[in-house]
Coordinates of C-alpha atoms and ligand atoms in Angstrom, one line a residue:
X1 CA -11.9 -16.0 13.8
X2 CA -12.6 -12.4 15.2
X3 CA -13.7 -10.1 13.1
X4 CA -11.7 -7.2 12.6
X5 CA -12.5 -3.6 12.3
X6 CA -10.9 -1.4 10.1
X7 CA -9.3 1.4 12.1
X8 CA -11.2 5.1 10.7
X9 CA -9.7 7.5 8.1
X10 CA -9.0 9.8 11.4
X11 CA -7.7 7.0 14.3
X12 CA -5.0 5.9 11.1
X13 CA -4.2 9.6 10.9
X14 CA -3.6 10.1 14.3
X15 CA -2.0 7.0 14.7
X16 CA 0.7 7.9 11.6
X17 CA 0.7 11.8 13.5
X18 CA 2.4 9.5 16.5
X19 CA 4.7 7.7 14.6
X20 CA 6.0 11.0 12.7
X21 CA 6.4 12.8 16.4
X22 CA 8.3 10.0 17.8
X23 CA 10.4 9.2 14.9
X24 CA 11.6 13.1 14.2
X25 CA 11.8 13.4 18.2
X26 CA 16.1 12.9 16.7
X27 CA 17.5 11.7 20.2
X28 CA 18.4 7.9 18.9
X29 CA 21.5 7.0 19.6
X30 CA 21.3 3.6 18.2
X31 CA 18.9 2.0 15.5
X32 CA 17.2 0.0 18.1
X33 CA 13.8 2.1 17.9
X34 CA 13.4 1.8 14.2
X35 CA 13.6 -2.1 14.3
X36 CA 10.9 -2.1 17.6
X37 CA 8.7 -0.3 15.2
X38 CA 9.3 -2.6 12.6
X39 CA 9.1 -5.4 14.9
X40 CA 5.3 -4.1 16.3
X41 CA 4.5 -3.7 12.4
X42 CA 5.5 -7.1 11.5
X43 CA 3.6 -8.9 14.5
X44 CA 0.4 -6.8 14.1
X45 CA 0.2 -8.2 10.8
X46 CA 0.8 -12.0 11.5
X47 CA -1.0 -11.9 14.9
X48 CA -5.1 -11.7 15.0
X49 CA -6.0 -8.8 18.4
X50 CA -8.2 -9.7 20.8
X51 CA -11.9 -8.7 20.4
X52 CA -11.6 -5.6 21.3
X53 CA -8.4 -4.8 19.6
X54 CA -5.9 -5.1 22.1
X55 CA -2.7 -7.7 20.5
X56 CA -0.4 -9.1 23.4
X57 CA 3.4 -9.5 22.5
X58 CA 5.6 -11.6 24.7
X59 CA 8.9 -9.6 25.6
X60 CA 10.4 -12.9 24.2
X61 CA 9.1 -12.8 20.7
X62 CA 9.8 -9.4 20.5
X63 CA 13.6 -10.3 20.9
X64 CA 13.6 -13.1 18.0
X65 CA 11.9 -11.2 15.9
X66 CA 14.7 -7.7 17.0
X67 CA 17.4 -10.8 16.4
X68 CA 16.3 -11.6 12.8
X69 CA 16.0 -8.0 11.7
X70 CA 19.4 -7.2 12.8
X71 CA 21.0 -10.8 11.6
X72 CA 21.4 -9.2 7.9
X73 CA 22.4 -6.1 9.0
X74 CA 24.9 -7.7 11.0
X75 CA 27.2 -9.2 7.8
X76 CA 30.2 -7.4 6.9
X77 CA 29.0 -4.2 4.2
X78 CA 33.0 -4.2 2.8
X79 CA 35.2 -7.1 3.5
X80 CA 35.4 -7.7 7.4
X81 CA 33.6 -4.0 8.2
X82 CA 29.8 -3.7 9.1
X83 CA 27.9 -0.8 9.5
X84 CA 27.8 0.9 12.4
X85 CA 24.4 1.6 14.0
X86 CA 24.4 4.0 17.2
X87 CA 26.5 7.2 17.8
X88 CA 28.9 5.7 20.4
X89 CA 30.4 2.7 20.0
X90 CA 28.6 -0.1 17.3
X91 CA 25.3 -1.2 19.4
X92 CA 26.1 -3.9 21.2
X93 CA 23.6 -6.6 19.9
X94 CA 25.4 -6.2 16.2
X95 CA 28.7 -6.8 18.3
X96 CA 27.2 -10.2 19.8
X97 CA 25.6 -10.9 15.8
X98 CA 28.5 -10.4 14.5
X99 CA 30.7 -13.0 16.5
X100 CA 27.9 -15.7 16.0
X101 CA 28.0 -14.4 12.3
X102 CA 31.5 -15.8 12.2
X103 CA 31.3 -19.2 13.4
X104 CA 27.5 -19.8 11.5
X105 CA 26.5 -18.5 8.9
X106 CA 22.6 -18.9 8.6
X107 CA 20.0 -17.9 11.6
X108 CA 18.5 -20.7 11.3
X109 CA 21.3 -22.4 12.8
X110 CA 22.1 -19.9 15.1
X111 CA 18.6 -21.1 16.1
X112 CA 20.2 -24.4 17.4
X113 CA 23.2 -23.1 18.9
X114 CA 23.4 -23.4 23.0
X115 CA 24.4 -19.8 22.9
X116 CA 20.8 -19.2 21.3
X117 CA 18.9 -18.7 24.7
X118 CA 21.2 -16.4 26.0
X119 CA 21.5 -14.4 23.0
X120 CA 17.6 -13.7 23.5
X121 CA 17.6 -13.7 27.1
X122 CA 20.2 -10.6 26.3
X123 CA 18.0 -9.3 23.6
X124 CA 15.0 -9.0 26.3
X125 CA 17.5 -7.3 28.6
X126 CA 18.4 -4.9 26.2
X127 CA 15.1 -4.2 24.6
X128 CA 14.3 -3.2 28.6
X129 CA 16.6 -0.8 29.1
X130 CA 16.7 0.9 26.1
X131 CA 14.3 1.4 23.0
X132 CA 11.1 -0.3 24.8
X133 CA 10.1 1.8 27.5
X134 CA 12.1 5.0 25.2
X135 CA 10.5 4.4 22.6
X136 CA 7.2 6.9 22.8
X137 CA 9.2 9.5 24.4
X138 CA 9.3 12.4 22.7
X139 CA 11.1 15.2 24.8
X140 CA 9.7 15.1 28.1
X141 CA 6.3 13.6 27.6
X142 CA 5.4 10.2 27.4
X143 CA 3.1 9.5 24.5
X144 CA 2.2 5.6 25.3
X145 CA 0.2 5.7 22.5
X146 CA 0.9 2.2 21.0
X147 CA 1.2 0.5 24.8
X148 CA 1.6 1.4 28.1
X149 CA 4.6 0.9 29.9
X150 CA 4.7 -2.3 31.9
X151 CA 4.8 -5.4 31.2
X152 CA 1.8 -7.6 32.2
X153 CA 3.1 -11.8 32.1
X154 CA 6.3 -11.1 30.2
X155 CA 4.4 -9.2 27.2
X156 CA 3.6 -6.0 26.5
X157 CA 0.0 -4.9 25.3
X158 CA -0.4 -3.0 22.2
X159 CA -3.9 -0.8 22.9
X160 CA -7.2 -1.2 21.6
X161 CA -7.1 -0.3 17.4
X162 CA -3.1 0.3 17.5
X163 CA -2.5 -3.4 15.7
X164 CA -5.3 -2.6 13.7
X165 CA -3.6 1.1 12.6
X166 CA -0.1 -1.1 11.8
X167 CA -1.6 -3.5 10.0
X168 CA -3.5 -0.9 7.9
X169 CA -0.4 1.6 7.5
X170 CA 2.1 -1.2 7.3
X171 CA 3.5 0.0 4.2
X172 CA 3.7 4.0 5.1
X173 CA 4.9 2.5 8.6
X174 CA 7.8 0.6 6.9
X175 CA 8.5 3.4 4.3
X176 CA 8.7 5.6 7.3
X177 CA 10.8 3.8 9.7
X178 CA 13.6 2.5 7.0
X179 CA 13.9 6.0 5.7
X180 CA 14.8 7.3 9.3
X181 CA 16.5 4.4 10.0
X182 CA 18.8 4.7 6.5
X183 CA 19.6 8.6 7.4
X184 CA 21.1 7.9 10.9
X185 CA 22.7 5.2 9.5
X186 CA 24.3 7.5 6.6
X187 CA 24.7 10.5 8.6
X188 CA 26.8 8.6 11.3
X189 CA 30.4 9.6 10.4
X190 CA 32.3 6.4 11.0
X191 CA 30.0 5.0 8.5
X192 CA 30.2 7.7 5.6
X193 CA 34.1 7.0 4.8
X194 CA 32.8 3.0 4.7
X195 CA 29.6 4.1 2.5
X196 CA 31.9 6.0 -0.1
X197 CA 30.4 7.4 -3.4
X198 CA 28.7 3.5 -2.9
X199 CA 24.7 3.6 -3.2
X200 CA 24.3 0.5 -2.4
X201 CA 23.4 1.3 1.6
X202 CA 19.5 0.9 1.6
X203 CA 19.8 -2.2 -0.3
X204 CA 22.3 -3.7 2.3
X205 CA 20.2 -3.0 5.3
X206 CA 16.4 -3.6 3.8
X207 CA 16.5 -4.8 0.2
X208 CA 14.8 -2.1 -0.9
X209 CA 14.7 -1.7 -4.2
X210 CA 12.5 0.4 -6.6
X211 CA 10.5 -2.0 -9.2
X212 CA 10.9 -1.4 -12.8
X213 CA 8.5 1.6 -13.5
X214 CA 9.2 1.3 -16.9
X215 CA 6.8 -1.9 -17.3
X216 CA 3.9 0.7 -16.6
X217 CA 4.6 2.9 -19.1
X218 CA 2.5 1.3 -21.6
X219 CA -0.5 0.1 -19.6
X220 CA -0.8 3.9 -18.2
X221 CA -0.2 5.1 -21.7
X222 CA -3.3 3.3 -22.9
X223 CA -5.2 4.3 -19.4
X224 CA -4.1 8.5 -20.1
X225 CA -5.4 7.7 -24.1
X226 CA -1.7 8.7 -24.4
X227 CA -2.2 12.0 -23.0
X228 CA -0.2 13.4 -20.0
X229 CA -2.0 13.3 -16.4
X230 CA -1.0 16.7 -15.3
X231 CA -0.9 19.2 -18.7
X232 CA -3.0 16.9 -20.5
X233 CA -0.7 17.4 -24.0
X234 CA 0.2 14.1 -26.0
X235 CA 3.4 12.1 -24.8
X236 CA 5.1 11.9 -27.8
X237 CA 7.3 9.0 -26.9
X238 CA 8.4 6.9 -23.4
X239 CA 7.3 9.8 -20.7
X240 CA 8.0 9.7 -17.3
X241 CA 6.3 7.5 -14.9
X242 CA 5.7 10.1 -11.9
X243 CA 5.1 9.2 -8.3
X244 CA 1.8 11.3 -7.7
X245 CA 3.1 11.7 -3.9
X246 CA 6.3 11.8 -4.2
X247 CA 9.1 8.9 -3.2
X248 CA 10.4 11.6 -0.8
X249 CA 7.4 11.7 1.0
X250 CA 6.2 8.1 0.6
X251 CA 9.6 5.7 0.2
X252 CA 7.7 2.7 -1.3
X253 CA 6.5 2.0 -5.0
X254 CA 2.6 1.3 -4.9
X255 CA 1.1 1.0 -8.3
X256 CA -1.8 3.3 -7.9
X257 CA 0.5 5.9 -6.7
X258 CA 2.0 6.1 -10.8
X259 CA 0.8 8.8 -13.6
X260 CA 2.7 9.3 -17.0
X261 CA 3.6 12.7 -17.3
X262 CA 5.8 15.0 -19.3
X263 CA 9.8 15.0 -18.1
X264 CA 9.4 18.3 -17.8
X265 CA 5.4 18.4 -16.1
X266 CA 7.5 15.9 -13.8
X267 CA 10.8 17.9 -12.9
X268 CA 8.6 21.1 -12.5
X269 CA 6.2 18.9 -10.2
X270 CA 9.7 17.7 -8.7
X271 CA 8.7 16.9 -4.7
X272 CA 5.8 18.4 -3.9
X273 CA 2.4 17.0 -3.8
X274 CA -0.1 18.2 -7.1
X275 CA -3.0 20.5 -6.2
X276 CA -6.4 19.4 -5.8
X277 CA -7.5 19.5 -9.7
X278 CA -5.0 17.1 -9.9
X279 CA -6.0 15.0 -7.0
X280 CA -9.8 14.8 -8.1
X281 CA -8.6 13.4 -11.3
X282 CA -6.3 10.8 -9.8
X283 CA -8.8 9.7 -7.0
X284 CA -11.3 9.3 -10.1
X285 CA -9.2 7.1 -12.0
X286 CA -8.5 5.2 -9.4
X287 CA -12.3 4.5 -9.0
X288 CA -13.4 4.3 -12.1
X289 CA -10.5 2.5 -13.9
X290 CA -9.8 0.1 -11.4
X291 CA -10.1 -3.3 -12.9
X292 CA -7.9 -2.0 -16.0
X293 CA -5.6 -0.6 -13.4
X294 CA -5.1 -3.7 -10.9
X295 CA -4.6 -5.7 -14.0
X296 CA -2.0 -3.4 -15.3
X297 CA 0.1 -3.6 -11.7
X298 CA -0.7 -7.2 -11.8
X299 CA 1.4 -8.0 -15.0
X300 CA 4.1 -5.6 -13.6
X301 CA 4.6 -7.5 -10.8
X302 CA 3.9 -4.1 -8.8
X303 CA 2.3 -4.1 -5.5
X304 CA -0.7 -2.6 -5.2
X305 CA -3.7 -1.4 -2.8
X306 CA -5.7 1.5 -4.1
X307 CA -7.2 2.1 -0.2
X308 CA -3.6 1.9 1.2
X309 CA -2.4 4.4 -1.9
X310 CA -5.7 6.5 -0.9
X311 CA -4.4 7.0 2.8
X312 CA -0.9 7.8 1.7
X313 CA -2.1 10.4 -0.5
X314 CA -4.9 11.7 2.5
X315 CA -2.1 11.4 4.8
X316 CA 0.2 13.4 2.7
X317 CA -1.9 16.3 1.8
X318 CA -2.7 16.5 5.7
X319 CA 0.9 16.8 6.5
X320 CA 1.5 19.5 3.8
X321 CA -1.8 21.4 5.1
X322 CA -0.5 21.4 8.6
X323 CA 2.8 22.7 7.9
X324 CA 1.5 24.7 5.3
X325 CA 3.6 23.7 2.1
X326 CA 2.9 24.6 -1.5
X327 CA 1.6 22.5 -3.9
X328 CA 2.2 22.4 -7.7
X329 CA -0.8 23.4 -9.8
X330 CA 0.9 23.3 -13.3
X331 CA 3.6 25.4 -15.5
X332 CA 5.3 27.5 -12.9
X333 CA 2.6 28.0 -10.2
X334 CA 2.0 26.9 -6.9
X335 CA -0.1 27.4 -4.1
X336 CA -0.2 27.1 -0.4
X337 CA -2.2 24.1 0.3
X338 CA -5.8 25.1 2.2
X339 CA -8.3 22.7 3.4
X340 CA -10.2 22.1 0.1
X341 CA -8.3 18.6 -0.5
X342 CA -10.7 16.8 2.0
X343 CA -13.9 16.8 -0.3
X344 CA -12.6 14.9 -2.5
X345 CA -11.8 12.2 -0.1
X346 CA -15.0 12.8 1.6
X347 CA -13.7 14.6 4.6
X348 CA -15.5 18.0 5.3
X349 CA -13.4 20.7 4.2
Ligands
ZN401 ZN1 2.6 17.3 -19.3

């Protein structure tokens, strides 16, 4: 077993700062970069790096793995239609999934087909000349931040601390990529007159679905002494179980990442982050309420990590620092967000 080290505060940052450059970069013209992220995320977590934090992936695992992400994306959305996913024609590995699609119905026993070694020997083509060596282009530089480009014995080598950073982001990585991902997918026109009014589109291609946040309502109502996180007034009845950084900014429900609040402290809140008051007192309970808190989550069947909720939230007040957004400090005010939301992560401000 090697011991692994956790990737700092700042490498995680810089690493998510990468991500977010190569996934608004905008020039996709098929889906195939979103599911190579996914792909890297996946193995990063079910593979142990070397000792000095470099994680080899064979080109040939890499294409199972593209394979079983697109075999559920590959069944039919309305009767004998599938979703589209690149700006031309449909991308050509959901043409090939497709016709296996028809004649079995499970991967697994695509597994066992003949045709199964070809289909991945195609896959490896593919990845090749498109999203692998595209992927950490962003205009006309060449990032190579999560591996060079080569390939060394049939695998690519993901750099020192990078499977470490995925494995530690996984969540903000996912949240990230299926967001992108469910946009093209949405925007693409032939799709929108299949997608209709329907909203059923994210929970086609991911199964995403957002838990039942009323089950927290009680357990954070005891936690808030019945009070409102943000004004601080009773909650008379119910309330509104508020994202703290908003779903916009952070697609995935993680119990720490819940207050009660007011309907209307939450609709004036609406998507932006809360100021630092607000932050200090979150980042507190989550420290000094923890037990009651996992315990809470726990019973609600809610996922939950306060250190991965902690770098979401220092990510997030980051990215609305650098691109100097408001944040909402109560009522009807709002300020422009300025370095003071380190200290209270411990980051000099
Ligand atoms: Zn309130």
């Amino acid at each position: 077993m090697v011991a692994q080290i956790t990737p700092s505060a700042q490498t995680q940052l810089e690493f998510l700062g990468n991500l977010q450059r190569i996934l608004n970069a905008g020039s996709f013209v098929a889906t195939y970069k979103y599911a190579l992220i996914r792909v890297l995320a996946d193995l990063s977590i079910e593979r142990t790096p070397t000792a000095d934090g470099r994680l080899e992936l064979p080109l040939e695992d890499i294409a199972e793995r593209f394979i079983e992400i697109y075999w559920r994306q590959a069944a039919p959305f309305r009767p004998r239609r599938t979703l589209v996913q690149a700006t031309g024609n449909q991308a050509s590995l959901l043409t090939r999934l497709m016709a296996i699609r028809e004649r079995v119905g499970k991967l697994a026993d695509a597994r066992r087909m003949p045709r199964w070694r070809s289909l991945v020997r195609g896959t490896k083509t593919l990845l090749l000349e498109q999203p692998l060596w595209r992927l950490q282009r962003v205009g006309n530089e060449l990032l190579e931040c999560f591996y060079s480009n080569r390939l060394l014995n049939g695998a690519i080598i993901l750099k020192p601390g990078v499977a470490a950073c995925f494995k530690a982001q996984f969540p903000v990585v996912q949240a990230l990529v299926q967001l992108a991902w469910l946009r093209m997918v949405q925007q693409l026109p032939i799709n929108q007159e299949l997608i209709g009014q329907g909203g059923d589109v994210a929970e086609f291609l991911f199964g995403a679905e957002r838990g039942a946040l009323a089950r927290l309502t009680g357990g954070l109502l005891e936690i808030q002494t019945g009070r409102c996180f943000y004004c601080g007034r009773g909650i008379p009845a119910g309330g509104h179980v508020d994202h703290f950084v908003p779903w916009v900014r952070y697609p995935r429900d993680l119990g720490h990442n819940f207050v009660l609040a007011h309907d209307t402290c939450n609709s004036r809140k609406a998507d932006l982050l809360a100021g630092v008051p607000y932050l200090e007192r979150w980042l507190e309970r989550n420290a000094t309420r923890r037990i009651e808190l996992d315990r809470i989550f726990s019973e609600a069947r809610m996922l939950h990590d306060v250190e991965t909720s902690r770098h979401v939230a220092a990510w997030s007040y980051e990215q609305v620092e650098r691109s100097g957004g408001l944040v909402w400090l109560g009522g009807e005010r709002f300020e422009h967000l300025g370095r003071g939301w380190r200290s209270p992560f411990g980051m000099p401000s």
